[in-house]
């Protein structure tokens, strides 16, 4: 089922990256004609001596909330878009996910701050935690090396990491929203990590290598035909099907093509849900030279009211 976006949500933490997140949110809300929500979660700092949150003794929760609303208001001054400030108290990931997952189908926008070492190993970044918690697509923006960050007006070039779960086949309207109407390009990348199904190929007449090349070519043609049907807004579609490791292929192509956006699915795995540690998604979030759009594999099974059927 194609993705449809009924709201844009910006996760605002008042870091130096927040203005960039808001600019992307405003541009996309205008383009889609939907309401823009700006959510900020006030974390509950714990007193080192007393087992209570600091605000409980200081009585300043109301002050912190009002301060957050005023700072959001300042970022939205003279912005002609329908918007609403949402201020919650608690863990930023938990509060953002709880709010977003109860909205109609929406696109979340966040920023990648970059965390490494043991903190990433044991906790993960806010972006990675949001990726696991959200039932919605999320655009992770990164600062551009170019002045003015022209990508706010749309991502000219997108590389889509494809696999057997076919999350990319629900991206038609979403890509049309984040890409400009003219001059845009999409490249689908399918990394073949093992032997492919040889159905329909006369294995007695050709070598193993020829069989695999033939199957890969069949897949490439099928993906290209489907992409032409889905991505009617783009000027150029390229499909790459080749042996390799998904994240390595996607990153190499993204760097070679100076890509503006990488799109990757978030796969559900096991009883613990979407755990992305060590996955293609985690690697691309961490190493991508550009913005990343994550798409949960089951978004298409949700209705417009946000309820999973």
mmCIF file of C-alpha atoms in Angstrom:
data_model
loop_
_atom_site.group_PDB
_atom_site.id
_atom_site.type_symbol
_atom_site.label_atom_id
_atom_site.label_comp_id
_atom_site.label_asym_id
_atom_site.label_seq_id
_atom_site.Cartn_x
_atom_site.Cartn_y
_atom_site.Cartn_z
ATOM 1 C CA UNK A 1 0.000 0.000 0.000
ATOM 2 C CA UNK A 2 1.475 3.408 -0.924
ATOM 3 C CA UNK A 3 2.469 5.709 1.916
ATOM 4 C CA UNK A 4 0.353 8.817 2.373
ATOM 5 C CA UNK A 5 1.450 11.623 4.673
ATOM 6 C CA UNK A 6 -1.141 13.487 6.756
ATOM 7 C CA UNK A 7 1.200 15.316 9.135
ATOM 8 C CA UNK A 8 4.833 16.366 9.507
ATOM 9 C CA UNK A 9 6.508 16.069 12.918
ATOM 10 C CA UNK A 10 9.809 17.768 13.774
ATOM 11 C CA UNK A 11 11.707 16.410 16.782
ATOM 12 C CA UNK A 12 13.208 19.569 18.294
ATOM 13 C CA UNK A 13 15.919 19.411 20.969
ATOM 14 C CA UNK A 14 17.184 23.012 20.653
ATOM 15 C CA UNK A 15 20.595 21.822 19.538
ATOM 16 C CA UNK A 16 22.412 23.683 16.711
ATOM 17 C CA UNK A 17 20.751 21.181 14.328
ATOM 18 C CA UNK A 18 17.171 22.135 15.282
ATOM 19 C CA UNK A 19 16.830 25.082 12.843
ATOM 20 C CA UNK A 20 17.742 22.752 9.972
ATOM 21 C CA UNK A 21 15.145 20.206 11.121
ATOM 22 C CA UNK A 22 12.511 22.950 11.292
ATOM 23 C CA UNK A 23 13.377 24.306 7.830
ATOM 24 C CA UNK A 24 12.892 20.848 6.335
ATOM 25 C CA UNK A 25 9.644 20.441 8.251
ATOM 26 C CA UNK A 26 8.227 23.765 7.111
ATOM 27 C CA UNK A 27 9.105 23.088 3.472
ATOM 28 C CA UNK A 28 7.543 19.614 3.516
ATOM 29 C CA UNK A 29 4.406 20.735 5.384
ATOM 30 C CA UNK A 30 3.854 23.446 2.787
ATOM 31 C CA UNK A 31 4.428 21.036 -0.070
ATOM 32 C CA UNK A 32 2.057 18.428 1.390
ATOM 33 C CA UNK A 33 -0.528 20.924 2.653
ATOM 34 C CA UNK A 34 -0.602 19.326 6.113
ATOM 35 C CA UNK A 35 -0.121 20.438 9.709
ATOM 36 C CA UNK A 36 3.383 20.689 11.142
ATOM 37 C CA UNK A 37 3.984 19.545 14.724
ATOM 38 C CA UNK A 38 7.120 20.554 16.594
ATOM 39 C CA UNK A 39 7.665 18.269 19.580
ATOM 40 C CA UNK A 40 10.117 18.827 22.403
ATOM 41 C CA UNK A 41 10.504 16.481 25.357
ATOM 42 C CA UNK A 42 11.791 17.874 28.642
ATOM 43 C CA UNK A 43 13.966 15.152 30.097
ATOM 44 C CA UNK A 44 13.528 14.431 33.815
ATOM 45 C CA UNK A 45 16.967 15.062 35.375
ATOM 46 C CA UNK A 46 17.452 13.105 38.573
ATOM 47 C CA UNK A 47 18.866 14.678 41.731
ATOM 48 C CA UNK A 48 22.124 12.992 42.716
ATOM 49 C CA UNK A 49 21.149 12.951 46.411
ATOM 50 C CA UNK A 50 17.386 12.543 46.454
ATOM 51 C CA UNK A 51 15.611 9.917 44.348
ATOM 52 C CA UNK A 52 13.284 12.482 42.817
ATOM 53 C CA UNK A 53 13.235 14.446 39.613
ATOM 54 C CA UNK A 54 14.714 17.922 40.054
ATOM 55 C CA UNK A 55 11.535 19.664 38.930
ATOM 56 C CA UNK A 56 9.501 17.986 41.706
ATOM 57 C CA UNK A 57 11.422 19.930 44.361
ATOM 58 C CA UNK A 58 12.074 23.054 42.308
ATOM 59 C CA UNK A 59 8.528 23.377 41.046
ATOM 60 C CA UNK A 60 9.805 24.624 37.706
ATOM 61 C CA UNK A 61 8.123 22.220 35.263
ATOM 62 C CA UNK A 62 5.646 24.913 34.235
ATOM 63 C CA UNK A 63 8.542 27.324 33.665
ATOM 64 C CA UNK A 64 10.470 24.776 31.568
ATOM 65 C CA UNK A 65 7.387 24.043 29.512
ATOM 66 C CA UNK A 66 6.693 27.704 28.840
ATOM 67 C CA UNK A 67 10.339 28.325 27.983
ATOM 68 C CA UNK A 68 10.262 25.473 25.454
ATOM 69 C CA UNK A 69 7.107 26.849 23.832
ATOM 70 C CA UNK A 70 8.646 30.311 23.546
ATOM 71 C CA UNK A 71 11.799 28.911 21.944
ATOM 72 C CA UNK A 72 9.694 27.003 19.426
ATOM 73 C CA UNK A 73 7.663 30.150 18.765
ATOM 74 C CA UNK A 74 10.882 32.038 18.045
ATOM 75 C CA UNK A 75 11.912 29.459 15.445
ATOM 76 C CA UNK A 76 8.508 29.725 13.744
ATOM 77 C CA UNK A 77 8.251 33.521 13.601
ATOM 78 C CA UNK A 78 6.830 34.751 10.287
ATOM 79 C CA UNK A 79 6.388 31.181 9.041
ATOM 80 C CA UNK A 80 3.261 30.803 6.924
ATOM 81 C CA UNK A 81 2.325 27.232 7.740
ATOM 82 C CA UNK A 82 -0.248 25.540 9.973
ATOM 83 C CA UNK A 83 1.761 24.428 13.008
ATOM 84 C CA UNK A 84 1.460 23.375 16.630
ATOM 85 C CA UNK A 85 3.987 23.158 19.460
ATOM 86 C CA UNK A 86 3.907 19.967 21.543
ATOM 87 C CA UNK A 87 5.866 19.904 24.803
ATOM 88 C CA UNK A 88 6.070 16.660 26.764
ATOM 89 C CA UNK A 89 7.917 15.597 29.904
ATOM 90 C CA UNK A 90 10.036 12.432 29.943
ATOM 91 C CA UNK A 91 12.429 10.474 27.780
ATOM 92 C CA UNK A 92 12.632 12.181 24.337
ATOM 93 C CA UNK A 93 12.408 8.928 22.366
ATOM 94 C CA UNK A 94 9.534 7.490 24.377
ATOM 95 C CA UNK A 95 7.551 10.730 24.329
ATOM 96 C CA UNK A 96 8.122 11.365 20.628
ATOM 97 C CA UNK A 97 7.183 7.804 19.671
ATOM 98 C CA UNK A 98 4.053 7.860 21.841
ATOM 99 C CA UNK A 99 2.891 11.098 20.218
ATOM 100 C CA UNK A 100 3.772 10.204 16.640
ATOM 101 C CA UNK A 101 2.442 6.646 16.655
ATOM 102 C CA UNK A 102 -1.003 7.954 17.628
ATOM 103 C CA UNK A 103 -1.168 10.467 14.774
ATOM 104 C CA UNK A 104 -2.530 9.748 11.318
ATOM 105 C CA UNK A 105 0.204 8.577 8.956
ATOM 106 C CA UNK A 106 3.033 11.081 9.322
ATOM 107 C CA UNK A 107 6.648 11.801 8.438
ATOM 108 C CA UNK A 108 9.037 12.465 11.314
ATOM 109 C CA UNK A 109 12.089 14.684 10.873
ATOM 110 C CA UNK A 110 15.057 14.435 13.204
ATOM 111 C CA UNK A 111 18.771 15.246 13.130
ATOM 112 C CA UNK A 112 21.797 13.010 13.456
ATOM 113 C CA UNK A 113 24.173 14.275 16.149
ATOM 114 C CA UNK A 114 26.729 11.504 15.886
ATOM 115 C CA UNK A 115 27.700 9.347 18.873
ATOM 116 C CA UNK A 116 30.435 6.749 18.998
ATOM 117 C CA UNK A 117 32.133 4.332 21.373
ATOM 118 C CA UNK A 118 30.511 2.607 24.335
ATOM 119 C CA UNK A 119 27.511 4.929 24.459
ATOM 120 C CA UNK A 120 26.500 3.819 20.965
ATOM 121 C CA UNK A 121 27.152 0.178 21.841
ATOM 122 C CA UNK A 122 25.030 0.093 24.992
ATOM 123 C CA UNK A 123 22.484 2.853 24.425
ATOM 124 C CA UNK A 124 22.541 3.912 20.795
ATOM 125 C CA UNK A 125 21.855 7.387 19.510
ATOM 126 C CA UNK A 126 18.479 9.068 19.843
ATOM 127 C CA UNK A 127 18.002 8.644 16.101
ATOM 128 C CA UNK A 128 18.674 4.891 16.256
ATOM 129 C CA UNK A 129 16.316 4.518 19.217
ATOM 130 C CA UNK A 130 13.637 6.482 17.362
ATOM 131 C CA UNK A 131 14.092 4.224 14.355
ATOM 132 C CA UNK A 132 13.305 1.213 16.530
ATOM 133 C CA UNK A 133 10.376 2.878 18.310
ATOM 134 C CA UNK A 134 8.531 4.585 15.443
ATOM 135 C CA UNK A 135 5.873 3.033 13.225
ATOM 136 C CA UNK A 136 6.350 5.891 10.776
ATOM 137 C CA UNK A 137 8.950 6.902 8.192
ATOM 138 C CA UNK A 138 11.645 9.240 9.482
ATOM 139 C CA UNK A 139 13.855 11.694 7.633
ATOM 140 C CA UNK A 140 17.216 12.039 9.366
ATOM 141 C CA UNK A 141 18.832 15.280 8.244
ATOM 142 C CA UNK A 142 22.522 16.098 8.314
ATOM 143 C CA UNK A 143 24.172 19.487 7.793
ATOM 144 C CA UNK A 144 25.256 20.163 4.239
ATOM 145 C CA UNK A 145 28.700 21.331 3.187
ATOM 146 C CA UNK A 146 26.979 23.735 0.809
ATOM 147 C CA UNK A 147 25.851 27.172 1.949
ATOM 148 C CA UNK A 148 22.104 27.581 2.320
ATOM 149 C CA UNK A 149 21.459 23.827 2.310
ATOM 150 C CA UNK A 150 19.516 23.688 -0.961
ATOM 151 C CA UNK A 151 18.250 20.210 -0.064
ATOM 152 C CA UNK A 152 15.489 21.848 1.971
ATOM 153 C CA UNK A 153 13.815 22.474 -1.385
ATOM 154 C CA UNK A 154 13.997 18.766 -2.263
ATOM 155 C CA UNK A 155 16.479 15.941 -2.742
ATOM 156 C CA UNK A 156 17.535 15.768 -6.369
ATOM 157 C CA UNK A 157 19.239 12.378 -6.117
ATOM 158 C CA UNK A 158 18.071 9.420 -4.018
ATOM 159 C CA UNK A 159 19.610 5.982 -3.568
ATOM 160 C CA UNK A 160 17.207 3.296 -2.307
ATOM 161 C CA UNK A 161 18.520 0.211 -0.541
ATOM 162 C CA UNK A 162 16.278 -2.633 -1.736
ATOM 163 C CA UNK A 163 15.801 -6.142 -0.394
ATOM 164 C CA UNK A 164 13.261 -8.959 -0.524
ATOM 165 C CA UNK A 165 10.871 -7.112 1.828
ATOM 166 C CA UNK A 166 10.061 -4.613 -0.946
ATOM 167 C CA UNK A 167 9.572 -1.632 1.349
ATOM 168 C CA UNK A 168 10.573 0.565 -1.596
ATOM 169 C CA UNK A 169 7.382 -0.341 -3.435
ATOM 170 C CA UNK A 170 5.318 1.831 -1.050
ATOM 171 C CA UNK A 171 7.487 4.919 -1.572
ATOM 172 C CA UNK A 172 5.855 6.472 -4.646
ATOM 173 C CA UNK A 173 3.981 9.382 -3.055
ATOM 174 C CA UNK A 174 6.551 9.867 -0.269
ATOM 175 C CA UNK A 175 9.464 10.258 -2.688
ATOM 176 C CA UNK A 176 7.355 12.603 -4.799
ATOM 177 C CA UNK A 177 6.945 14.741 -1.665
ATOM 178 C CA UNK A 178 10.634 14.947 -0.748
ATOM 179 C CA UNK A 179 11.984 15.252 -4.307
ATOM 180 C CA UNK A 180 11.497 18.204 -6.690
ATOM 181 C CA UNK A 181 9.268 17.796 -9.730
ATOM 182 C CA UNK A 182 12.084 18.469 -12.201
ATOM 183 C CA UNK A 183 15.587 17.057 -12.508
ATOM 184 C CA UNK A 184 15.293 14.339 -9.878
ATOM 185 C CA UNK A 185 16.961 10.923 -10.022
ATOM 186 C CA UNK A 186 16.378 7.606 -8.241
ATOM 187 C CA UNK A 187 18.806 4.698 -8.084
ATOM 188 C CA UNK A 188 17.638 1.368 -6.696
ATOM 189 C CA UNK A 189 20.401 -0.822 -5.250
ATOM 190 C CA UNK A 190 19.843 -4.528 -4.617
ATOM 191 C CA UNK A 191 22.863 -6.305 -3.149
ATOM 192 C CA UNK A 192 22.880 -10.055 -3.830
ATOM 193 C CA UNK A 193 24.356 -11.737 -0.758
ATOM 194 C CA UNK A 194 23.896 -15.336 -1.941
ATOM 195 C CA UNK A 195 22.820 -17.516 -4.869
ATOM 196 C CA UNK A 196 19.544 -16.428 -6.462
ATOM 197 C CA UNK A 197 16.576 -18.591 -7.462
ATOM 198 C CA UNK A 198 17.211 -20.250 -10.837
ATOM 199 C CA UNK A 199 13.530 -20.773 -11.710
ATOM 200 C CA UNK A 200 12.916 -20.313 -15.433
ATOM 201 C CA UNK A 201 16.565 -20.723 -16.402
ATOM 202 C CA UNK A 202 17.893 -23.752 -18.310
ATOM 203 C CA UNK A 203 20.674 -24.655 -15.872
ATOM 204 C CA UNK A 204 21.940 -27.485 -18.112
ATOM 205 C CA UNK A 205 22.688 -25.127 -20.993
ATOM 206 C CA UNK A 206 24.744 -22.494 -19.166
ATOM 207 C CA UNK A 207 27.335 -22.177 -16.427
ATOM 208 C CA UNK A 208 26.562 -21.298 -12.809
ATOM 209 C CA UNK A 209 27.912 -17.788 -13.315
ATOM 210 C CA UNK A 210 25.751 -17.268 -16.398
ATOM 211 C CA UNK A 211 22.722 -18.515 -14.498
ATOM 212 C CA UNK A 212 23.281 -15.986 -11.729
ATOM 213 C CA UNK A 213 23.875 -13.161 -14.189
ATOM 214 C CA UNK A 214 20.687 -14.081 -16.036
ATOM 215 C CA UNK A 215 18.608 -14.137 -12.846
ATOM 216 C CA UNK A 216 20.083 -10.835 -11.714
ATOM 217 C CA UNK A 217 19.264 -9.268 -15.076
ATOM 218 C CA UNK A 218 15.674 -10.528 -14.823
ATOM 219 C CA UNK A 219 15.396 -8.972 -11.369
ATOM 220 C CA UNK A 220 16.917 -5.695 -12.581
ATOM 221 C CA UNK A 221 14.449 -5.428 -15.462
ATOM 222 C CA UNK A 222 11.497 -6.223 -13.203
ATOM 223 C CA UNK A 223 12.585 -3.631 -10.637
ATOM 224 C CA UNK A 224 13.096 -1.007 -13.330
ATOM 225 C CA UNK A 225 9.619 -1.608 -14.760
ATOM 226 C CA UNK A 226 8.040 -1.384 -11.309
ATOM 227 C CA UNK A 227 10.039 1.743 -10.462
ATOM 228 C CA UNK A 228 8.825 3.432 -13.645
ATOM 229 C CA UNK A 229 5.253 2.782 -12.545
ATOM 230 C CA UNK A 230 5.851 4.059 -9.002
ATOM 231 C CA UNK A 231 8.190 7.013 -9.403
ATOM 232 C CA UNK A 232 6.489 8.958 -12.165
ATOM 233 C CA UNK A 233 7.901 12.253 -10.862
ATOM 234 C CA UNK A 234 11.575 11.449 -11.576
ATOM 235 C CA UNK A 235 13.523 12.114 -14.755
ATOM 236 C CA UNK A 236 15.977 9.237 -14.401
ATOM 237 C CA UNK A 237 15.755 5.758 -12.849
ATOM 238 C CA UNK A 238 18.772 3.476 -12.477
ATOM 239 C CA UNK A 239 18.668 -0.039 -11.060
ATOM 240 C CA UNK A 240 21.790 -1.808 -9.795
ATOM 241 C CA UNK A 241 21.638 -5.530 -8.998
ATOM 242 C CA UNK A 242 25.006 -7.089 -8.135
ATOM 243 C CA UNK A 243 26.735 -9.342 -5.594
ATOM 244 C CA UNK A 244 27.861 -7.520 -2.468
ATOM 245 C CA UNK A 245 27.130 -6.339 1.064
ATOM 246 C CA UNK A 246 24.098 -3.998 1.121
ATOM 247 C CA UNK A 247 25.483 -1.168 3.243
ATOM 248 C CA UNK A 248 28.838 -1.210 1.462
ATOM 249 C CA UNK A 249 27.230 -1.044 -1.991
ATOM 250 C CA UNK A 250 24.798 1.701 -1.014
ATOM 251 C CA UNK A 251 27.486 3.830 0.632
ATOM 252 C CA UNK A 252 29.867 3.434 -2.300
ATOM 253 C CA UNK A 253 27.223 4.413 -4.849
ATOM 254 C CA UNK A 254 25.984 7.290 -2.687
ATOM 255 C CA UNK A 255 29.499 8.730 -2.502
ATOM 256 C CA UNK A 256 30.255 8.164 -6.181
ATOM 257 C CA UNK A 257 27.001 9.795 -7.287
ATOM 258 C CA UNK A 258 27.083 12.591 -4.667
ATOM 259 C CA UNK A 259 23.649 11.483 -3.506
ATOM 260 C CA UNK A 260 21.372 13.799 -1.494
ATOM 261 C CA UNK A 261 19.286 11.079 0.159
ATOM 262 C CA UNK A 262 19.570 7.395 1.089
ATOM 263 C CA UNK A 263 16.357 5.421 1.665
ATOM 264 C CA UNK A 264 16.456 2.228 3.742
ATOM 265 C CA UNK A 265 13.866 -0.076 5.288
ATOM 266 C CA UNK A 266 13.639 -0.933 8.983
ATOM 267 C CA UNK A 267 13.046 -4.638 9.347
ATOM 268 C CA UNK A 268 11.149 -6.253 12.185
ATOM 269 C CA UNK A 269 13.114 -9.096 13.750
ATOM 270 C CA UNK A 270 12.193 -11.515 16.505
ATOM 271 C CA UNK A 271 10.314 -11.049 19.753
ATOM 272 C CA UNK A 272 12.165 -7.853 20.652
ATOM 273 C CA UNK A 273 10.774 -6.043 17.598
ATOM 274 C CA UNK A 274 12.874 -3.859 15.344
ATOM 275 C CA UNK A 275 16.414 -4.242 16.651
ATOM 276 C CA UNK A 276 18.743 -2.650 14.150
ATOM 277 C CA UNK A 277 22.111 -3.057 15.875
ATOM 278 C CA UNK A 278 24.601 -4.348 13.332
ATOM 279 C CA UNK A 279 22.064 -3.994 10.519
ATOM 280 C CA UNK A 280 22.160 -2.232 7.175
ATOM 281 C CA UNK A 281 19.920 0.463 8.648
ATOM 282 C CA UNK A 282 22.232 1.150 11.578
ATOM 283 C CA UNK A 283 25.292 1.268 9.314
ATOM 284 C CA UNK A 284 23.658 3.720 6.922
ATOM 285 C CA UNK A 285 22.418 5.965 9.728
ATOM 286 C CA UNK A 286 25.931 6.071 11.139
ATOM 287 C CA UNK A 287 28.030 6.323 7.968
ATOM 288 C CA UNK A 288 25.826 7.939 5.306
ATOM 289 C CA UNK A 289 27.347 11.087 3.768
ATOM 290 C CA UNK A 290 23.858 12.541 3.304
ATOM 291 C CA UNK A 291 20.350 12.560 4.746
ATOM 292 C CA UNK A 292 18.665 9.198 5.391
ATOM 293 C CA UNK A 293 14.984 8.263 5.082
ATOM 294 C CA UNK A 294 14.015 5.193 7.132
ATOM 295 C CA UNK A 295 10.823 3.292 6.318
ATOM 296 C CA UNK A 296 9.386 0.636 8.678
ATOM 297 C CA UNK A 297 8.541 -2.500 6.728
ATOM 298 C CA UNK A 298 4.933 -2.620 7.942
ATOM 299 C CA UNK A 299 3.951 1.029 7.473
ATOM 300 C CA UNK A 300 1.829 0.029 4.499
ATOM 301 C CA UNK A 301 -0.369 -2.180 6.682
ATOM 302 C CA UNK A 302 -1.599 0.807 8.666
ATOM 303 C CA UNK A 303 -4.696 2.776 7.842
ATOM 304 C CA UNK A 304 -4.898 6.561 7.618
ATOM 305 C CA UNK A 305 -6.051 6.775 11.226
ATOM 306 C CA UNK A 306 -2.775 5.238 12.376
ATOM 307 C CA UNK A 307 -4.318 1.995 13.604
ATOM 308 C CA UNK A 308 -2.663 -1.216 12.546
ATOM 309 C CA UNK A 309 -5.178 -3.617 10.997
#
